[in-house]
PDB file of C-alpha atoms in Angstrom:
ATOM      1  CA  UNK A 228       0.141  -0.214  -0.073  1.00  0.00           C
ATOM      2  CA  UNK A 229       1.124   3.583  -1.074  1.00  0.00           C
ATOM      3  CA  UNK A 230       0.308   6.484   1.309  1.00  0.00           C
ATOM      4  CA  UNK A 231       1.095   9.885   1.236  1.00  0.00           C
ATOM      5  CA  UNK A 232       0.351  12.994   4.027  1.00  0.00           C
ATOM      6  CA  UNK A 233      -1.570  15.934   2.302  1.00  0.00           C
ATOM      7  CA  UNK A 234      -0.538  19.392   3.307  1.00  0.00           C
ATOM      8  CA  UNK A 235      -2.897  22.300   2.434  1.00  0.00           C
ATOM      9  CA  UNK A 236      -1.148  25.711   3.393  1.00  0.00           C
ATOM     10  CA  UNK A 237       1.709  23.886   4.858  1.00  0.00           C
ATOM     11  CA  UNK A 238      -0.558  22.141   7.476  1.00  0.00           C
ATOM     12  CA  UNK A 239      -0.859  18.480   7.684  1.00  0.00           C
ATOM     13  CA  UNK A 240      -5.180  17.457   6.522  1.00  0.00           C
ATOM     14  CA  UNK A 241      -5.189  13.729   5.830  1.00  0.00           C
ATOM     15  CA  UNK A 242      -3.839  10.922   4.362  1.00  0.00           C
ATOM     16  CA  UNK A 243      -4.184   9.540   0.491  1.00  0.00           C
ATOM     17  CA  UNK A 244      -3.718   5.326  -0.034  1.00  0.00           C
ATOM     18  CA  UNK A 245      -3.403   3.720  -2.927  1.00  0.00           C
ATOM     19  CA  UNK A 246      -4.329  -0.425  -2.657  1.00  0.00           C
ATOM     20  CA  UNK A 247      -5.679  -2.986  -4.521  1.00  0.00           C
ATOM     21  CA  UNK A 248      -9.180  -1.519  -4.835  1.00  0.00           C
ATOM     22  CA  UNK A 249      -8.109   1.925  -5.696  1.00  0.00           C
ATOM     23  CA  UNK A 250      -7.476   5.527  -3.742  1.00  0.00           C
ATOM     24  CA  UNK A 251      -8.541   6.823  -0.392  1.00  0.00           C
ATOM     25  CA  UNK A 252      -8.837   9.824   1.322  1.00  0.00           C
ATOM     26  CA  UNK A 253      -9.352  10.990   4.655  1.00  0.00           C
ATOM     27  CA  UNK A 254      -9.571  14.361   6.120  1.00  0.00           C
ATOM     28  CA  UNK A 255      -7.249  14.491   9.776  1.00  0.00           C
ATOM     29  CA  UNK A 256      -9.530  14.424  13.070  1.00  0.00           C
ATOM     30  CA  UNK A 257      -7.651  17.186  14.589  1.00  0.00           C
ATOM     31  CA  UNK A 258      -7.491  19.224  11.088  1.00  0.00           C
ATOM     32  CA  UNK A 259     -11.299  19.051  10.973  1.00  0.00           C
ATOM     33  CA  UNK A 260     -11.474  20.657  14.586  1.00  0.00           C
ATOM     34  CA  UNK A 261      -9.218  23.566  13.329  1.00  0.00           C
ATOM     35  CA  UNK A 262     -11.346  27.171  12.496  1.00  0.00           C
ATOM     36  CA  UNK A 263      -9.198  27.728   9.928  1.00  0.00           C
ATOM     37  CA  UNK A 264      -9.265  24.623   7.903  1.00  0.00           C
ATOM     38  CA  UNK A 265      -9.666  24.538   4.015  1.00  0.00           C
ATOM     39  CA  UNK A 266     -10.757  22.010   2.170  1.00  0.00           C
ATOM     40  CA  UNK A 267      -8.663  20.162  -0.690  1.00  0.00           C
ATOM     41  CA  UNK A 268     -11.215  20.840  -3.307  1.00  0.00           C
ATOM     42  CA  UNK A 269     -14.990  21.948  -4.010  1.00  0.00           C
ATOM     43  CA  UNK A 270     -15.170  18.799  -4.573  1.00  0.00           C
ATOM     44  CA  UNK A 271     -13.883  16.977  -1.551  1.00  0.00           C
ATOM     45  CA  UNK A 272     -15.576  19.200   1.516  1.00  0.00           C
ATOM     46  CA  UNK A 273     -14.769  18.914   4.824  1.00  0.00           C
ATOM     47  CA  UNK A 274     -15.795  15.636   6.231  1.00  0.00           C
ATOM     48  CA  UNK A 275     -15.204  13.110   8.857  1.00  0.00           C
ATOM     49  CA  UNK A 276     -15.893  10.484   6.352  1.00  0.00           C
ATOM     50  CA  UNK A 277     -13.363   8.702   3.905  1.00  0.00           C
ATOM     51  CA  UNK A 278     -13.594   9.363  -0.015  1.00  0.00           C
ATOM     52  CA  UNK A 279     -12.627   6.257  -2.273  1.00  0.00           C
ATOM     53  CA  UNK A 280     -12.626   6.479  -6.160  1.00  0.00           C
ATOM     54  CA  UNK A 281     -11.102   3.586  -8.073  1.00  0.00           C
ATOM     55  CA  UNK A 282      -8.903   6.164 -10.135  1.00  0.00           C
ATOM     56  CA  UNK A 283      -6.582   9.163  -8.971  1.00  0.00           C
ATOM     57  CA  UNK A 284      -8.843  11.952  -7.277  1.00  0.00           C
ATOM     58  CA  UNK A 285      -8.377  14.670  -9.665  1.00  0.00           C
ATOM     59  CA  UNK A 286      -7.115  17.330  -7.822  1.00  0.00           C
ATOM     60  CA  UNK A 287      -4.282  15.296  -6.958  1.00  0.00           C
ATOM     61  CA  UNK A 288      -4.003  14.140 -10.259  1.00  0.00           C
ATOM     62  CA  UNK A 289      -3.659  17.695 -11.686  1.00  0.00           C
ATOM     63  CA  UNK A 290      -0.900  18.154  -9.194  1.00  0.00           C
ATOM     64  CA  UNK A 291       1.193  15.754 -11.622  1.00  0.00           C
ATOM     65  CA  UNK A 292       3.417  17.187 -14.210  1.00  0.00           C
ATOM     66  CA  UNK A 293       2.367  16.902 -17.538  1.00  0.00           C
ATOM     67  CA  UNK A 294       3.930  16.621 -20.882  1.00  0.00           C
ATOM     68  CA  UNK A 295       7.769  17.252 -21.216  1.00  0.00           C
ATOM     69  CA  UNK A 296       8.450  17.882 -17.633  1.00  0.00           C
ATOM     70  CA  UNK A 297       6.205  14.269 -16.826  1.00  0.00           C
ATOM     71  CA  UNK A 298       8.847  12.748 -19.331  1.00  0.00           C
ATOM     72  CA  UNK A 299      11.508  14.169 -17.269  1.00  0.00           C
ATOM     73  CA  UNK A 300      10.308  13.368 -14.239  1.00  0.00           C
ATOM     74  CA  UNK A 301       9.654   9.898 -15.303  1.00  0.00           C
ATOM     75  CA  UNK A 302      12.900   9.185 -16.768  1.00  0.00           C
ATOM     76  CA  UNK A 303      14.809  10.432 -13.710  1.00  0.00           C
ATOM     77  CA  UNK A 304      12.688   8.837 -11.300  1.00  0.00           C
ATOM     78  CA  UNK A 305      12.163   5.366 -13.273  1.00  0.00           C
ATOM     79  CA  UNK A 306       8.850   5.800 -12.336  1.00  0.00           C
ATOM     80  CA  UNK A 307       6.091   4.664 -14.845  1.00  0.00           C
ATOM     81  CA  UNK A 308       3.898   7.236 -16.434  1.00  0.00           C
ATOM     82  CA  UNK A 309       1.160   5.183 -15.299  1.00  0.00           C
ATOM     83  CA  UNK A 310       1.667   5.117 -11.652  1.00  0.00           C
ATOM     84  CA  UNK A 311      -0.212   8.343 -10.699  1.00  0.00           C
ATOM     85  CA  UNK A 312       0.857   7.794  -6.602  1.00  0.00           C
ATOM     86  CA  UNK A 313       4.394   7.483  -7.523  1.00  0.00           C
ATOM     87  CA  UNK A 314       4.229  10.227  -9.467  1.00  0.00           C
ATOM     88  CA  UNK A 315       2.516  12.312  -7.352  1.00  0.00           C
ATOM     89  CA  UNK A 316       4.622  11.482  -3.956  1.00  0.00           C
ATOM     90  CA  UNK A 317       7.814  12.237  -6.448  1.00  0.00           C
ATOM     91  CA  UNK A 318       7.063  15.439  -8.174  1.00  0.00           C
ATOM     92  CA  UNK A 319       4.772  17.021  -5.426  1.00  0.00           C
ATOM     93  CA  UNK A 320       6.414  17.780  -2.404  1.00  0.00           C
ATOM     94  CA  UNK A 321       6.386  21.684  -3.146  1.00  0.00           C
ATOM     95  CA  UNK A 322       4.061  22.211  -5.794  1.00  0.00           C
ATOM     96  CA  UNK A 323       2.264  25.662  -6.888  1.00  0.00           C
ATOM     97  CA  UNK A 324      -0.595  25.979  -4.847  1.00  0.00           C
ATOM     98  CA  UNK A 325      -1.389  25.288  -1.694  1.00  0.00           C
ATOM     99  CA  UNK A 326      -1.232  21.453  -1.574  1.00  0.00           C
ATOM    100  CA  UNK A 327       1.955  19.696  -1.239  1.00  0.00           C
ATOM    101  CA  UNK A 328       2.761  16.056  -0.934  1.00  0.00           C
ATOM    102  CA  UNK A 329       4.863  13.701   1.566  1.00  0.00           C
ATOM    103  CA  UNK A 330       5.259   9.750   1.091  1.00  0.00           C
ATOM    104  CA  UNK A 331       4.935   8.251   4.237  1.00  0.00           C
ATOM    105  CA  UNK A 332       6.268   4.680   5.257  1.00  0.00           C
ATOM    106  CA  UNK A 333       4.042   1.831   4.019  1.00  0.00           C
ATOM    107  CA  UNK A 334       2.509   0.471   7.315  1.00  0.00           C
TER     108      UNK A 334
END
């Protein structure tokens, strides 16, 4: 299972996981209690319920480079272009915008 910590405005907000069933995102309980917490996307409002999807969530998939930059990232890190979770974890630690992704160890 691959998993990554998701940060909004440099504040930990939840965990994104990939397993054989697809992708799962859940907001952190502490993040939900903060007055300044914001959703990662309008399509993923703040909730204590887990989001599940067979394919990568669009808000996270949109962070992954495209075109020639994807070619460079894929070749440099030897990651298959179709391995969206690995690309997200390798390329999106310091993205443009307010979302960042940091790999977590496998559990």
